[in-house]
mmCIF file of C-alpha atoms in Angstrom:
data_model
loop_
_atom_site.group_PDB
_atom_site.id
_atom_site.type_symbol
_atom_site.label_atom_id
_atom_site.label_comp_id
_atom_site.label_asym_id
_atom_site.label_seq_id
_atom_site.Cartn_x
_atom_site.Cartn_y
_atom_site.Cartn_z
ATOM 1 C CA UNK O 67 40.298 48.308 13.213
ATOM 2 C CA UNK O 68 39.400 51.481 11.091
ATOM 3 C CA UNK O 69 40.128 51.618 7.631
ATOM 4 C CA UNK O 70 41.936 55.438 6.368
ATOM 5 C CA UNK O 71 39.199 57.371 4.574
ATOM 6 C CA UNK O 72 41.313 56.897 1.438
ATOM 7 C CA UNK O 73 41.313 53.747 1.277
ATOM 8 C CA UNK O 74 37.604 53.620 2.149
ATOM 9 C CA UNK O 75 36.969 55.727 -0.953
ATOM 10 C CA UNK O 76 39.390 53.512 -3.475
ATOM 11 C CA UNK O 77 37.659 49.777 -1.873
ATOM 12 C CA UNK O 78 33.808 51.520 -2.697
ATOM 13 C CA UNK O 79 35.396 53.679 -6.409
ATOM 14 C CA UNK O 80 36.883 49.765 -7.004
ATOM 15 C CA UNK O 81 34.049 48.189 -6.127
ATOM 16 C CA UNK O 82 32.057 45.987 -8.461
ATOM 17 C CA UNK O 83 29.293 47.658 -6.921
ATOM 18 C CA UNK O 84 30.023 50.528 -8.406
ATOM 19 C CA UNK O 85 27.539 51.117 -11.431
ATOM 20 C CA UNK O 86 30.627 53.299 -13.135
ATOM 21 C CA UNK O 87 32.204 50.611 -14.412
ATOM 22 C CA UNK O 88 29.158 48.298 -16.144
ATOM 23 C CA UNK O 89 29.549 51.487 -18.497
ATOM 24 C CA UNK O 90 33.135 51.748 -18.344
ATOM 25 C CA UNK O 91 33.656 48.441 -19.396
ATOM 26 C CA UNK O 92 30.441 48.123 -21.242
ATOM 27 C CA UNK O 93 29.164 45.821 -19.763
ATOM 28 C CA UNK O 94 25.552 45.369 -18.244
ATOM 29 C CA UNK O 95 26.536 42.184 -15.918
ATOM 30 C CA UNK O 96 29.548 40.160 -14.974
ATOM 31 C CA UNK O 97 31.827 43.028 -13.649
ATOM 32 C CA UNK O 98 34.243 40.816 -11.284
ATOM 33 C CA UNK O 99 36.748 42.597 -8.643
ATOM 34 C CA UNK O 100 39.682 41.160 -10.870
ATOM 35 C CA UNK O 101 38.543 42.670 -14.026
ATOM 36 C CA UNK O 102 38.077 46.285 -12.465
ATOM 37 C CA UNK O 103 41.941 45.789 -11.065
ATOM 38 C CA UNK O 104 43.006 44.737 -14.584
ATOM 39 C CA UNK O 105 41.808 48.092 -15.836
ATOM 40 C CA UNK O 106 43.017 50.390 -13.254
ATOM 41 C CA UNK O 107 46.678 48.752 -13.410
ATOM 42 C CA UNK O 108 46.453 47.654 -10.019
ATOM 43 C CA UNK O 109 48.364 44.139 -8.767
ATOM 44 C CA UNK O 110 46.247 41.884 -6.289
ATOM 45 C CA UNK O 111 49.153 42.242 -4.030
ATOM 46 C CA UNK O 112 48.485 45.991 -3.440
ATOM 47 C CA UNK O 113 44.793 44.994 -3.412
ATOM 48 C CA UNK O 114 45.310 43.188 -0.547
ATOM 49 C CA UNK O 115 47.630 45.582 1.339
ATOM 50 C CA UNK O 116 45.020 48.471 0.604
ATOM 51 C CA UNK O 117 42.192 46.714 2.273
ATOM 52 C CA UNK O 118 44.557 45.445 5.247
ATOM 53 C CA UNK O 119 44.592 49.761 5.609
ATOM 54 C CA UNK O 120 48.343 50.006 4.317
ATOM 55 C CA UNK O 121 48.626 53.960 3.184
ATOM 56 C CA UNK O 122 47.782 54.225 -0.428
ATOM 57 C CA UNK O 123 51.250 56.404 -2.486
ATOM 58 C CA UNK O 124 49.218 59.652 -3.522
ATOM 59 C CA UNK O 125 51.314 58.848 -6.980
ATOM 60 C CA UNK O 126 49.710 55.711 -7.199
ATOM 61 C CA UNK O 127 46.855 57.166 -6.840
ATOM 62 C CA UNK O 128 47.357 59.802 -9.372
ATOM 63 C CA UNK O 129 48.018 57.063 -12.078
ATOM 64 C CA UNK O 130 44.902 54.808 -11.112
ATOM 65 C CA UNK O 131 42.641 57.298 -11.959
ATOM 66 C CA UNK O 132 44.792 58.089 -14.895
ATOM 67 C CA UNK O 133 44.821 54.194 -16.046
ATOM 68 C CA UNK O 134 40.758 54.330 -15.480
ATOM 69 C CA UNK O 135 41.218 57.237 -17.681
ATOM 70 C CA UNK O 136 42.841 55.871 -20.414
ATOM 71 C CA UNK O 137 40.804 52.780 -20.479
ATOM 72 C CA UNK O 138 37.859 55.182 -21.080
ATOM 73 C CA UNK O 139 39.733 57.382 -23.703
ATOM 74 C CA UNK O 140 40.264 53.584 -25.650
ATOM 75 C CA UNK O 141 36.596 52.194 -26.076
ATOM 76 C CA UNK O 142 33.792 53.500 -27.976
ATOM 77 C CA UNK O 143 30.863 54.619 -26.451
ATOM 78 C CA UNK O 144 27.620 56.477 -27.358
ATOM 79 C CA UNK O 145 27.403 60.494 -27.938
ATOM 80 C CA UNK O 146 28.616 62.160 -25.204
ATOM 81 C CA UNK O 147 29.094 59.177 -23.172
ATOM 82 C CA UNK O 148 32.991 58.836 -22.871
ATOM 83 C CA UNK O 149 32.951 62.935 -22.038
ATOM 84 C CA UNK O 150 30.428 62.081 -19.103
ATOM 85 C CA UNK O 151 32.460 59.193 -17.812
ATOM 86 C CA UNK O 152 36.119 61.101 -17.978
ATOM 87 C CA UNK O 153 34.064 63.958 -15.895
ATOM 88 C CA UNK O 154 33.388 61.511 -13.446
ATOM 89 C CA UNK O 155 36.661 60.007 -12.788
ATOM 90 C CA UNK O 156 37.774 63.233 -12.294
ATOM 91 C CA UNK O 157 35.383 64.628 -9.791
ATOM 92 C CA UNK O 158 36.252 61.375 -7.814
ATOM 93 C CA UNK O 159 39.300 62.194 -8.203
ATOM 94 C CA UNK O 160 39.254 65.317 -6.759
ATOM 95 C CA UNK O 161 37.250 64.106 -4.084
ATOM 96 C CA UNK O 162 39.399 61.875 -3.356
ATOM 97 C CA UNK O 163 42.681 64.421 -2.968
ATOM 98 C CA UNK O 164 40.012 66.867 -0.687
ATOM 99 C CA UNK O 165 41.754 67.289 2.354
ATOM 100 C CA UNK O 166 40.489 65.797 5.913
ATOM 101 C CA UNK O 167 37.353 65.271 6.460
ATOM 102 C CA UNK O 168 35.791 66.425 2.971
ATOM 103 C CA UNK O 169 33.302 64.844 1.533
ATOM 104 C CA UNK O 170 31.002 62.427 3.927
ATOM 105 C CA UNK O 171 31.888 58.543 2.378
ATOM 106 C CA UNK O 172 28.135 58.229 1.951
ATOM 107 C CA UNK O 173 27.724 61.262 -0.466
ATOM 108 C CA UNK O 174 30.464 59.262 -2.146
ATOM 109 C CA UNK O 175 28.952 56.442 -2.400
ATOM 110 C CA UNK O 176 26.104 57.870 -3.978
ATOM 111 C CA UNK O 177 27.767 59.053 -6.915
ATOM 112 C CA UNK O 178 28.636 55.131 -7.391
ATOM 113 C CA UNK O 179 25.345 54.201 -7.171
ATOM 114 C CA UNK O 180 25.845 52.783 -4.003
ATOM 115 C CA UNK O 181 22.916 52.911 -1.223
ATOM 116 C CA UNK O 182 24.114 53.671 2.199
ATOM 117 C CA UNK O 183 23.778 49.976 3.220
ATOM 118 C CA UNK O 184 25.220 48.632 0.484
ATOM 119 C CA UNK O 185 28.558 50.851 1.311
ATOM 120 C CA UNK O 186 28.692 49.770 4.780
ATOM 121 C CA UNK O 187 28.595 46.115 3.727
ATOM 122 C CA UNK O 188 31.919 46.501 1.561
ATOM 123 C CA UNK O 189 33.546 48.157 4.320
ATOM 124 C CA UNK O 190 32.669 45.940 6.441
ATOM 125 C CA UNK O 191 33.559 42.518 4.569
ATOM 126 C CA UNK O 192 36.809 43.836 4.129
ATOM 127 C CA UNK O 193 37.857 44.616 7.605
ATOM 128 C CA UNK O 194 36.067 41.490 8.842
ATOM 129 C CA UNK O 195 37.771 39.920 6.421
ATOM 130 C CA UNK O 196 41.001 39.870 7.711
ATOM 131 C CA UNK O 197 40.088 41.081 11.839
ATOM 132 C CA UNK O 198 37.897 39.866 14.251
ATOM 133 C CA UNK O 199 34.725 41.265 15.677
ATOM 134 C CA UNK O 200 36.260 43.175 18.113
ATOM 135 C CA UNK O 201 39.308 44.150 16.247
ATOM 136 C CA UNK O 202 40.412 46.980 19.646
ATOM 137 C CA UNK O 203 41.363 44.045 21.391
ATOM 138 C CA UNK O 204 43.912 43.134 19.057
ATOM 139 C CA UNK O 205 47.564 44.656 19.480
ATOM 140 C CA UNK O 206 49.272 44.692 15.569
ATOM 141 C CA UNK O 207 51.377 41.813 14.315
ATOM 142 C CA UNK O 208 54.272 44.517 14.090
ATOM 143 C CA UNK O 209 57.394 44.705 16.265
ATOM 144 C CA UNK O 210 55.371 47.207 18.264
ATOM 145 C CA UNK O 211 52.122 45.829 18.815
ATOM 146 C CA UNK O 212 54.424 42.319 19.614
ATOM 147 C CA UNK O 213 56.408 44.869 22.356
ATOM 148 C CA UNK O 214 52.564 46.248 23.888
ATOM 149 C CA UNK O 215 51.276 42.505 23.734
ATOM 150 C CA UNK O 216 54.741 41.226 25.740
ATOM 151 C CA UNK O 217 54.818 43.769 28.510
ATOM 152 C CA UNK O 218 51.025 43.855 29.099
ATOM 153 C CA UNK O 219 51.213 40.128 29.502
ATOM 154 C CA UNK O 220 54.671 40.595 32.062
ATOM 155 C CA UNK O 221 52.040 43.335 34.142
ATOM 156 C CA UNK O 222 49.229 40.667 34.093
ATOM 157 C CA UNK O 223 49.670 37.548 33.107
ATOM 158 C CA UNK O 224 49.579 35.034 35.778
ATOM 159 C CA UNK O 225 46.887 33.305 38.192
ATOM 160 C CA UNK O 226 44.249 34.707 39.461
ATOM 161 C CA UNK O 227 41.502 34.016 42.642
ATOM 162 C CA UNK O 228 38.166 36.193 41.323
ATOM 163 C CA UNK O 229 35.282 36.395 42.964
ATOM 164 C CA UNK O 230 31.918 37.844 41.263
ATOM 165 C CA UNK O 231 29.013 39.013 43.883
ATOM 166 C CA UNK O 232 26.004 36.984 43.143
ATOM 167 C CA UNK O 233 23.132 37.751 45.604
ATOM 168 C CA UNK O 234 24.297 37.467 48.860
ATOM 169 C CA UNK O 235 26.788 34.927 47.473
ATOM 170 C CA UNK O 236 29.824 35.269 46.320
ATOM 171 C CA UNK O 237 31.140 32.821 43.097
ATOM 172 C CA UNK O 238 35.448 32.132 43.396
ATOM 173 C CA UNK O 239 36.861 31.286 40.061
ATOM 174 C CA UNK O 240 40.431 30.458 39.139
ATOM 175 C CA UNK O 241 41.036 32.601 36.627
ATOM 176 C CA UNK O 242 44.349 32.433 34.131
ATOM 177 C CA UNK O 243 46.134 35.196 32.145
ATOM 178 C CA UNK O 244 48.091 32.833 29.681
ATOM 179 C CA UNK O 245 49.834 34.021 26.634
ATOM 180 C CA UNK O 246 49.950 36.175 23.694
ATOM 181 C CA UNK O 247 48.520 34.504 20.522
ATOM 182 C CA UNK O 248 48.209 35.298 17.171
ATOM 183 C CA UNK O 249 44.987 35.562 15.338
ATOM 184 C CA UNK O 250 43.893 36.910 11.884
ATOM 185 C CA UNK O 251 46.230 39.865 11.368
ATOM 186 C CA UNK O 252 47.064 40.839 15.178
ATOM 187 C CA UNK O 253 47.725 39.694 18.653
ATOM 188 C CA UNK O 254 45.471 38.953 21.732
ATOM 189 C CA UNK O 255 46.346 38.029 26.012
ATOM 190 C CA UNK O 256 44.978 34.688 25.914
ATOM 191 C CA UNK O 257 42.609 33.933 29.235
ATOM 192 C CA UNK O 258 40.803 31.300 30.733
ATOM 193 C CA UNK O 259 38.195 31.311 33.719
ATOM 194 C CA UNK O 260 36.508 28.562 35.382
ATOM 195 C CA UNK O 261 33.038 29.819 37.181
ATOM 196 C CA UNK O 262 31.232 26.736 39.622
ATOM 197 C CA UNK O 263 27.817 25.941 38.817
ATOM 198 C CA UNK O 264 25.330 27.041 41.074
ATOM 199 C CA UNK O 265 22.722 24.084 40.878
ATOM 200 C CA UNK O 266 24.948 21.288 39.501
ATOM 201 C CA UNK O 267 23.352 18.215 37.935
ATOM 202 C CA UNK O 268 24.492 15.147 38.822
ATOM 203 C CA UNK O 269 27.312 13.626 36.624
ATOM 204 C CA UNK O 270 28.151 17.741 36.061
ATOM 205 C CA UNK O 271 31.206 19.396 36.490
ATOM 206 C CA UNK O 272 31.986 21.617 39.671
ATOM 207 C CA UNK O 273 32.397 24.935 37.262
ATOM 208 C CA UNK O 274 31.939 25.754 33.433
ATOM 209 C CA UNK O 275 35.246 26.523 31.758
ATOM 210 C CA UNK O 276 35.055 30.038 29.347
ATOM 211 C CA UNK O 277 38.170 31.335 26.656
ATOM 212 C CA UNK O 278 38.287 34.744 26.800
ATOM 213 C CA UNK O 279 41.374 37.862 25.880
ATOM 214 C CA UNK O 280 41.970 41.036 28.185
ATOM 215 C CA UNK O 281 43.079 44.289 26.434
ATOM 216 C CA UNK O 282 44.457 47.234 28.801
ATOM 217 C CA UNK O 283 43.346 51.183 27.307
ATOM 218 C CA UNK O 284 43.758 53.939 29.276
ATOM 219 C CA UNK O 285 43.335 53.216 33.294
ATOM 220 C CA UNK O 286 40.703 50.193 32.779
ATOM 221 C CA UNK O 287 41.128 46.243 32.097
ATOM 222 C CA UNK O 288 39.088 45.070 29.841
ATOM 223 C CA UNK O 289 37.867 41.406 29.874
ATOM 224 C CA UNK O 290 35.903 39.488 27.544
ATOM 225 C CA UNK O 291 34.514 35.863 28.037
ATOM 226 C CA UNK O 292 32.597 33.331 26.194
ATOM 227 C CA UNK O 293 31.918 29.378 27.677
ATOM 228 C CA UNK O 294 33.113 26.486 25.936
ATOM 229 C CA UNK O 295 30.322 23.898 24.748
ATOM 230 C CA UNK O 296 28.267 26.713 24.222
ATOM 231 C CA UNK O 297 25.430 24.569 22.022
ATOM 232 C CA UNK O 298 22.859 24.397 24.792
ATOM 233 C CA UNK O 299 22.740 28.078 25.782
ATOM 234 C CA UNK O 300 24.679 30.966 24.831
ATOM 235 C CA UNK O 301 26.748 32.182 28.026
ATOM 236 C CA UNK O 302 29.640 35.160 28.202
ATOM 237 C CA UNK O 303 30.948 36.945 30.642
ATOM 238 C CA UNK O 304 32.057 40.457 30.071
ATOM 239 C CA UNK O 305 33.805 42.613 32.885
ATOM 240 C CA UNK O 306 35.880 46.105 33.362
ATOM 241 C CA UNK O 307 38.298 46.881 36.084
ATOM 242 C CA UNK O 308 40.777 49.320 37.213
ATOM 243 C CA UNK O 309 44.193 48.684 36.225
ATOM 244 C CA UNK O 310 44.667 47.242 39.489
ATOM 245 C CA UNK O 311 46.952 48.073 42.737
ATOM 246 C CA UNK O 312 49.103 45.970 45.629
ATOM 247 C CA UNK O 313 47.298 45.339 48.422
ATOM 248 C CA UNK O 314 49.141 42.588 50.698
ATOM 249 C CA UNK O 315 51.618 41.962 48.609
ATOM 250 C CA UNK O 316 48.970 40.794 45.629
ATOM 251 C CA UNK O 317 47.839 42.942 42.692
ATOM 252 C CA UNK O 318 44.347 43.719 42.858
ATOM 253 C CA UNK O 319 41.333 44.601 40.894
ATOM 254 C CA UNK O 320 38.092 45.915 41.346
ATOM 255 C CA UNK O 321 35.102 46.428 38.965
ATOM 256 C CA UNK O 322 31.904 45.281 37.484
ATOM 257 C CA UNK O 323 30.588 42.264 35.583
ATOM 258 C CA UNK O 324 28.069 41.617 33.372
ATOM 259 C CA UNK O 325 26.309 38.352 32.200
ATOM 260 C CA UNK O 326 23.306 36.161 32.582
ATOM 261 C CA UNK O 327 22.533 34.226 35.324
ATOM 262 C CA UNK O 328 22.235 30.183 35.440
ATOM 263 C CA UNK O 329 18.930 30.087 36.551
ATOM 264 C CA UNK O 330 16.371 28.927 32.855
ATOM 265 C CA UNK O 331 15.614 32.234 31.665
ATOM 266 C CA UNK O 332 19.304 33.646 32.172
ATOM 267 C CA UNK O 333 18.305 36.622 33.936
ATOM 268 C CA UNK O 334 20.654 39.247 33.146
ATOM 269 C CA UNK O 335 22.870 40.050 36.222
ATOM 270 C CA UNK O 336 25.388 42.582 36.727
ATOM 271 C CA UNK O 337 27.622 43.101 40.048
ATOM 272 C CA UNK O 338 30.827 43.636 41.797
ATOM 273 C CA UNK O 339 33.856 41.559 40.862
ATOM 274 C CA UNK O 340 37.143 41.294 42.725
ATOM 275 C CA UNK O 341 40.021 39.556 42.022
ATOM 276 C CA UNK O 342 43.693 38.784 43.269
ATOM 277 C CA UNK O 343 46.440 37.449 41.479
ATOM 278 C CA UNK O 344 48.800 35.418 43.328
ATOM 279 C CA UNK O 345 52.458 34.886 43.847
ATOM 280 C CA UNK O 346 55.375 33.157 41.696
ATOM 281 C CA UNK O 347 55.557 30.510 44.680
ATOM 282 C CA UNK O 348 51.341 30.295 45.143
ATOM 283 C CA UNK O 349 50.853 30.041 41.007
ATOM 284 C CA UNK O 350 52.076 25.930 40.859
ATOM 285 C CA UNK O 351 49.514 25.091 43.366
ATOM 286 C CA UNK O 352 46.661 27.568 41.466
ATOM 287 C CA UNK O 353 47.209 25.271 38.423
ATOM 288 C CA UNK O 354 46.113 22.421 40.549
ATOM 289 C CA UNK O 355 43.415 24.720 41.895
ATOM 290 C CA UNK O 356 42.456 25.709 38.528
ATOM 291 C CA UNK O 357 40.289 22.018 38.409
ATOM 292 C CA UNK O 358 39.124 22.015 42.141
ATOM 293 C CA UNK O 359 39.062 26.204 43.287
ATOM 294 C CA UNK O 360 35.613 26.956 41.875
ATOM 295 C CA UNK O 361 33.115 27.095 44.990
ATOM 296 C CA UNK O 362 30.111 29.146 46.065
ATOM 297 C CA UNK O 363 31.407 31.536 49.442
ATOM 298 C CA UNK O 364 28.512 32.200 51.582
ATOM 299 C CA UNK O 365 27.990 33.139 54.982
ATOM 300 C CA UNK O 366 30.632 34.890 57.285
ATOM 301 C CA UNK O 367 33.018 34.287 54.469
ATOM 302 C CA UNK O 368 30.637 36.211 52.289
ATOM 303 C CA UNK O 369 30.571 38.853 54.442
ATOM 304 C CA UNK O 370 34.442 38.967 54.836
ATOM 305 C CA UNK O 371 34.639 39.664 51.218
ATOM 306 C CA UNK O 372 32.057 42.650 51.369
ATOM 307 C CA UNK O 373 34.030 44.394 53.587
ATOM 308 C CA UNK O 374 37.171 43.787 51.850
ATOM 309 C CA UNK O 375 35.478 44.897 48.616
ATOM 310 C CA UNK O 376 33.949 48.032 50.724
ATOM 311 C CA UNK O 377 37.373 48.753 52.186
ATOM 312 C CA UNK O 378 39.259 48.679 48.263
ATOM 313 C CA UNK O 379 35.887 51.034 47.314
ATOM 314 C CA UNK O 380 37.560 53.349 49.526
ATOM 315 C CA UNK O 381 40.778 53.144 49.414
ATOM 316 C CA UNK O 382 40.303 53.445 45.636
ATOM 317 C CA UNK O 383 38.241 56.824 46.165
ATOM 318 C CA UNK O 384 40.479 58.714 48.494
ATOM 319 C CA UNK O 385 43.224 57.810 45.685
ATOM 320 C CA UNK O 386 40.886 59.399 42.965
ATOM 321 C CA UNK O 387 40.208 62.037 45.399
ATOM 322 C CA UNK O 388 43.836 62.688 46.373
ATOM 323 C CA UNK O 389 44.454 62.981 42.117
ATOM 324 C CA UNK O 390 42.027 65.494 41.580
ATOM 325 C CA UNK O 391 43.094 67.896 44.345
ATOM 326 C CA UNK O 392 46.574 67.591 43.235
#
């Protein structure tokens, strides 16, 4: 998520951080967010919709800074004082009516006081305030982000056989595209993937289970992973495909992973992953899979999978080929 610059400028000009209004509201400590909204005219409601990145009314905005102006014109200050503070408001003013890009928010934030850090750390509690950490893998709570989210999840929701190169090994994992859910203020494609453990314990599950979303922008598939019962060692899985093609009757994808390896020090490992999503009529006996799929491939069926990989490599560049001459 990316706040407008507006709004960027009224959260910091807002701010308690802002040194303007200690003297505004003569005060040399204390200055709370609800007092500063008090004195501008401004109802926590709109607050709240501001920082969520709703456009501010540029007649709103013409009467905040003319409330903030009239709070000024009623207190007594010291010689000169009130002058130098009604200048202000209106320079910020007029910065803040400059049209796109004008002045740099940092400049801005200067003339509040503000270090560059310090404005960067209000920005950023707001917008992590209400989204995640990786708010582009969100699709908006709106009828239209609910429209994206529902026919991305028709295109690839669904079971999945994926296979990540480890080595001369190859890892299958049942992988699951489940359903749209809801978090903070938008909407993610729900996954799950179950990857077998390498050098399994005894009394250790065949495969560690990860929760992870998928978000689709442009021609590539983006996946994101993290395992469950993380508290022993931090473990995610990140890859990036193409946006897939039919190849015996199965969608399929190829691209590349990235994650650490199981071995103690988690060497980092990145390398080719492949997968397949099955039929309507193969998914019921995937979700009994799902438990018992996960297996190391080695050997000649190892090798079957390089060429099949090599062969999609191909296919995939005479098709990228075949684009650009066109």
């Amino acid at each position: 998520m990316s706040l407008p610059k507006k709004n960027k400028i009224m959260i910091l000009f807002l701010s308690p951080k802002n040194r303007w209004w200690n003297r505004i509201l003569k005060s040399p400590r204390g200055i709370k967010q609800v007092d500063i909204l008090a004195e501008a005219d401004i109802a926590a409601a709109t607050w709240h919709y501001w920082k969520l990145g709703r456009p501010i009314d540029e007649g709103f905005a013409e009467e905040l800074f003319t409330a903030v102006g009239n709070t000024i014109k009623g207190k007594q200050y010291g010689p000169g004082e009130k002058e130098q503070l009604l200048d202000r408001v209106e320079e910020i003013r007029d910065v803040y009516f400059l049209p796109e890009p004008g002045e740099h928010l940092y400049d801005t934030a200067r003339r509040f006081g503000m270090d560059i850090s310090t404005a960067q750390q209000i920005i950023d509690n707001i917008i992590y305030d209400h989204w995640p950490v990786f708010p582009s893998l969100l699709y908006p709570a709106d009828q239209t982000g609910r429209a994206q989210a529902s026919q991305r999840l028709a295109a690839y929701g669904g079971a999945y056989r994926m296979w990540m190169r480890r080595g001369s090994e190859w890892l299958l994992c049942g992988l699951r595209v489940r359903y749209v859910l809801k978090i903070r203020r938008g909407l993610v494609i729900r996954c799950k993937l179950n990857v077998p453990i390498i050098n399994r314990e005894p009394n250790y599950p065949p495969y560690w289970e990860y929760d992870g979303f998928l978000r689709v922008l442009s021609n590539k598939v983006f996946w994101m992973f993290e395992k469950r019962n993380y508290s022993h060692r931090g473990d995610y899985i990140h890859f990036i495909t193409d946006i897939g093609e039919v190849l015996e009757q199965r969608m399929t994808f190829v691209g590349t992973y990235l994650t650490t390896g199981q071995d103690t020090d988690q060497t980092i490992i990145s390398s080719d992953v492949m997968l397949r999503r099955l039929r309507e009529e193969e998914v019921t006996k995937m979700e009994e899979e799902m438990h018992s799929l996960a297996s190391i491939v080695r050997g000649a069926a190892a090798h079957d999978l390089d060429r099949q990989l090599a062969t999609l490599k191909a296919a995939r560049r005479r098709s990228d080929l075949s684009d650009v001459a066109e």
